[in-house]
PDB file of C-alpha atoms in Angstrom:
ATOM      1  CA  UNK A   1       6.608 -13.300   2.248  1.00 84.00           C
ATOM      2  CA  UNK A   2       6.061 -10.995   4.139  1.00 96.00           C
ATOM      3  CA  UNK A   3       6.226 -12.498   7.705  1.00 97.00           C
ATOM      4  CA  UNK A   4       4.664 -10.546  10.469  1.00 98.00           C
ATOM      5  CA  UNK A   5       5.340 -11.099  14.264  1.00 98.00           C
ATOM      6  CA  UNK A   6       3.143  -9.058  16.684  1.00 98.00           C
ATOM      7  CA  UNK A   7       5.021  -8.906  20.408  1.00 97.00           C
ATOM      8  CA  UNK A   8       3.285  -8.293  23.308  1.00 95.00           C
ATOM      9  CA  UNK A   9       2.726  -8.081  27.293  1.00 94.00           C
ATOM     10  CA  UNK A  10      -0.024  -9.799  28.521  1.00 93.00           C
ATOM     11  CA  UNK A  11      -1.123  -7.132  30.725  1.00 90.00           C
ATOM     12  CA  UNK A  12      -2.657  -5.835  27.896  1.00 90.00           C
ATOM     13  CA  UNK A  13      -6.338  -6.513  26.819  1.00 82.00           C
ATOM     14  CA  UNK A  14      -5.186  -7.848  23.056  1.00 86.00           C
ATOM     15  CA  UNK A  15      -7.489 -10.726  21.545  1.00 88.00           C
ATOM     16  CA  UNK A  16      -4.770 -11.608  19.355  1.00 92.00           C
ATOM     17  CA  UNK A  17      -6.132 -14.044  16.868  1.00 95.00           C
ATOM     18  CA  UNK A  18      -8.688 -10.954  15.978  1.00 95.00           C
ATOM     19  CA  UNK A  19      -5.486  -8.502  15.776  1.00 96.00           C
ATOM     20  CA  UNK A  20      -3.765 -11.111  13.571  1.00 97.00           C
ATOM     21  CA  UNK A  21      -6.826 -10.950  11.007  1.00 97.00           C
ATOM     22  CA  UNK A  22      -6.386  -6.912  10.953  1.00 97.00           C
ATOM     23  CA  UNK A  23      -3.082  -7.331  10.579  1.00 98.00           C
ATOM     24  CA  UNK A  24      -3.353  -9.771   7.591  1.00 98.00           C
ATOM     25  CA  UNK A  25      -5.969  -7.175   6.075  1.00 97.00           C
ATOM     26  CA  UNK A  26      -3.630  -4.204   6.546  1.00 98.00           C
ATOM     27  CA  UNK A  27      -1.009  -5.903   4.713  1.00 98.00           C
ATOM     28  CA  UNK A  28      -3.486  -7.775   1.816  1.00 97.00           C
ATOM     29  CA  UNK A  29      -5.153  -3.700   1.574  1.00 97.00           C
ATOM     30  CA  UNK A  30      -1.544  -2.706   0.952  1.00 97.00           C
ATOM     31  CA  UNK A  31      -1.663  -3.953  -2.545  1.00 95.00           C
ATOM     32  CA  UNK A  32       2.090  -5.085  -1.476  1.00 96.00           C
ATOM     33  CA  UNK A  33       1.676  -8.702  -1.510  1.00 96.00           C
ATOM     34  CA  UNK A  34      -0.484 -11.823  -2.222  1.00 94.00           C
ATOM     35  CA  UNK A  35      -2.950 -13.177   0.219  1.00 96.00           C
ATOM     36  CA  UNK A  36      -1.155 -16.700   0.711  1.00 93.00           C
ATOM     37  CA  UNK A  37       2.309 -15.071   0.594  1.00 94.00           C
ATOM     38  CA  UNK A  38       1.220 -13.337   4.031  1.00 97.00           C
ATOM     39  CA  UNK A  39       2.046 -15.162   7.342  1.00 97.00           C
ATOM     40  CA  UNK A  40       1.090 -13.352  10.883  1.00 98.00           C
ATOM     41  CA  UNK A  41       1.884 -14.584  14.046  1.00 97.00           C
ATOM     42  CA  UNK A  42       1.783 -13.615  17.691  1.00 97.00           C
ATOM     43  CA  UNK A  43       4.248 -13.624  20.779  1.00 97.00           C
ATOM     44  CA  UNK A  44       2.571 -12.975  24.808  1.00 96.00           C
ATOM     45  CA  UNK A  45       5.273 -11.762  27.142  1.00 95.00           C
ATOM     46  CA  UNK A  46       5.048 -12.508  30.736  1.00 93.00           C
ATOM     47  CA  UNK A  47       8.438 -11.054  31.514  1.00 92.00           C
ATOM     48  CA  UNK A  48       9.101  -7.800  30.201  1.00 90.00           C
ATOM     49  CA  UNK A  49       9.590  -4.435  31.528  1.00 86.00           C
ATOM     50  CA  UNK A  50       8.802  -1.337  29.616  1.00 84.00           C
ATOM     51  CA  UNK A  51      10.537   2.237  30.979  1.00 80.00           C
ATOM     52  CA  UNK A  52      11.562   0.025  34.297  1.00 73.00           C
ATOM     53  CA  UNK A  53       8.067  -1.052  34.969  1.00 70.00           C
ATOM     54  CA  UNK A  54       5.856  -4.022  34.232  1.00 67.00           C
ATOM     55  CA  UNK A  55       2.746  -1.899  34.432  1.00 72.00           C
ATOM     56  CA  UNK A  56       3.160  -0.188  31.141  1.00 86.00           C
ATOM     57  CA  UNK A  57       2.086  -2.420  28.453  1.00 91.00           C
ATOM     58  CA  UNK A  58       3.568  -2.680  24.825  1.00 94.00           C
ATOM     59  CA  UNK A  59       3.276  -3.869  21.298  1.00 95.00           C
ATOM     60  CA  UNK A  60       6.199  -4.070  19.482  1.00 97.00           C
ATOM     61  CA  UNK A  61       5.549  -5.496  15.564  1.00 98.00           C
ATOM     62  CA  UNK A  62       8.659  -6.562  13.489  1.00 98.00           C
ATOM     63  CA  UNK A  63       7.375  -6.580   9.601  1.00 98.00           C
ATOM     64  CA  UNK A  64       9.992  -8.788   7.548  1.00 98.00           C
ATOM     65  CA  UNK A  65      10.407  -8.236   3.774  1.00 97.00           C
ATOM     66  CA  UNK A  66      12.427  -9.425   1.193  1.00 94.00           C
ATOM     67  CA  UNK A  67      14.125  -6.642   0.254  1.00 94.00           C
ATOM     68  CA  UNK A  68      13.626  -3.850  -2.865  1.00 93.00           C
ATOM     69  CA  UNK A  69      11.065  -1.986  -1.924  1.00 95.00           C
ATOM     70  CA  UNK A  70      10.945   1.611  -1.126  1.00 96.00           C
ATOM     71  CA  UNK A  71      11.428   3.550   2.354  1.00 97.00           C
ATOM     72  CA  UNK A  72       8.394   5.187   1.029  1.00 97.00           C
ATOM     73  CA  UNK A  73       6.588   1.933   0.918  1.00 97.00           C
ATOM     74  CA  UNK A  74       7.985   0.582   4.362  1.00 97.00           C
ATOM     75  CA  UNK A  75       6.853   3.895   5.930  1.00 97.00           C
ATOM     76  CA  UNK A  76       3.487   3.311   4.918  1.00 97.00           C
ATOM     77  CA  UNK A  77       3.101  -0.154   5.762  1.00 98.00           C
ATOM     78  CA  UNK A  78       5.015   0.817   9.449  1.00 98.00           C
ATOM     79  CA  UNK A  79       2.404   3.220   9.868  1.00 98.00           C
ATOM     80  CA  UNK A  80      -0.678   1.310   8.613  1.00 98.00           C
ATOM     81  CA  UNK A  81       0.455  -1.325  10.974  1.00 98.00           C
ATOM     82  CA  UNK A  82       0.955   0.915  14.300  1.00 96.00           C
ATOM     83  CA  UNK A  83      -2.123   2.373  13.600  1.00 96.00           C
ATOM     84  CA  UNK A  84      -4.411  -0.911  13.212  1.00 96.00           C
ATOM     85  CA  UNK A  85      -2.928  -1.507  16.670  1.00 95.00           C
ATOM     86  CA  UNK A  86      -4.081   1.561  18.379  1.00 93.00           C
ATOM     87  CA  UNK A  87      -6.925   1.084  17.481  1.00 92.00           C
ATOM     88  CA  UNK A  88      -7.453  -2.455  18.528  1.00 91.00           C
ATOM     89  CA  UNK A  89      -5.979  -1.351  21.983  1.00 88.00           C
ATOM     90  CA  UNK A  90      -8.705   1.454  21.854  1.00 83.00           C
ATOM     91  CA  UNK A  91      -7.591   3.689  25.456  1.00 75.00           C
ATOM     92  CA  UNK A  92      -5.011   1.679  27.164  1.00 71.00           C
ATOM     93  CA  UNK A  93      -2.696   4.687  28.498  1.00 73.00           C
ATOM     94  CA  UNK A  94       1.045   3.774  29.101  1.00 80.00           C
ATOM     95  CA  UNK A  95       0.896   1.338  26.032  1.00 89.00           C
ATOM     96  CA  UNK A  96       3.939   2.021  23.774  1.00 93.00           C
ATOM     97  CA  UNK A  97       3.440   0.679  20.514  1.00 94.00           C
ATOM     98  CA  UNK A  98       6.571   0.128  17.563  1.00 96.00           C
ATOM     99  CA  UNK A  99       6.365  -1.310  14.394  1.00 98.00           C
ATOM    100  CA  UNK A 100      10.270  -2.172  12.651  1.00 97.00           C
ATOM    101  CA  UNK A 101      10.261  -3.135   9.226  1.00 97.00           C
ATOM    102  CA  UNK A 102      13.647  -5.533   7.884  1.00 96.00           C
ATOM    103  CA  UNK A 103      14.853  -6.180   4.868  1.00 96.00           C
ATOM    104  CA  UNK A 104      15.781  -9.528   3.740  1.00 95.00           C
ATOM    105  CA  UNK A 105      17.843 -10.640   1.448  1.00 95.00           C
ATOM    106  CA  UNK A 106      16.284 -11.674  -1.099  1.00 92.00           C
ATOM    107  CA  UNK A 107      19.568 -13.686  -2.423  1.00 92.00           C
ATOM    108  CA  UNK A 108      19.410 -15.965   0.378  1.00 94.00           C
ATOM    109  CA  UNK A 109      15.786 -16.204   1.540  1.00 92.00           C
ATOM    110  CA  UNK A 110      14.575 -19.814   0.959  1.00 92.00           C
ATOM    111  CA  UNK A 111      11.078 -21.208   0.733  1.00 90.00           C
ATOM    112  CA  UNK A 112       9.545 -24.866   0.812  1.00 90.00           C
ATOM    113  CA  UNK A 113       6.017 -25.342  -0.036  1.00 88.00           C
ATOM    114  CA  UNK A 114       4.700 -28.921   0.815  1.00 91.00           C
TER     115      UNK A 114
END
């Protein structure tokens, strides 16, 4: 926990194994977790239209945690993570990025380690 899924078109210049590193550090900086609790992972759209049109690009970030913690704290770590984006992306006009940041419930959440 927490599980991290970075969405995105592919009409976008986004090296996304070096995103998913930033990520990781954004969340690890957060003081929020522990480093082998964190798991990043990335999605390329081919199909996808954003405001009608498949020449606007996007980043959308979903941020699952188990749940207890503070809006306060989810603000932060929504921001933090929009942020790291933007500037990865560096000038790539039309680009909407959105972080959304779930609880889960912590009553039913399972977890195997092998």
């Amino acid at each position: 926990m927490p599980h991290l899924i970075v969405e995105y078109s592919n009409n976008l210049n986004l090296p996304a194994q070096p995103l998913l590193h930033t990520l990781h550090g954004v969340l690890l900086a957060s003081g929020q977790f522990e480093e082998d609790h964190i798991k990043v992972r990335a999605r390329r759209y081919d199909d996808y239209l954003t405001g009608g049109s498949a020449a606007d690009g996007f980043v959308h970030i979903t941020l699952f945690l188990l749940d207890g913690r503070s809006e306060a704290v989810k603000h932060a770590l929504s921001q933090a993570l929009g942020d790291a984006v933007q500037q990865a992306l560096g000038s790539a006009a039309g680009t909407q990025i959105t972080v959304d940041t779930r609880d889960m419930v912590r009553a039913t959440y399972a977890k195997i380690k092998i």
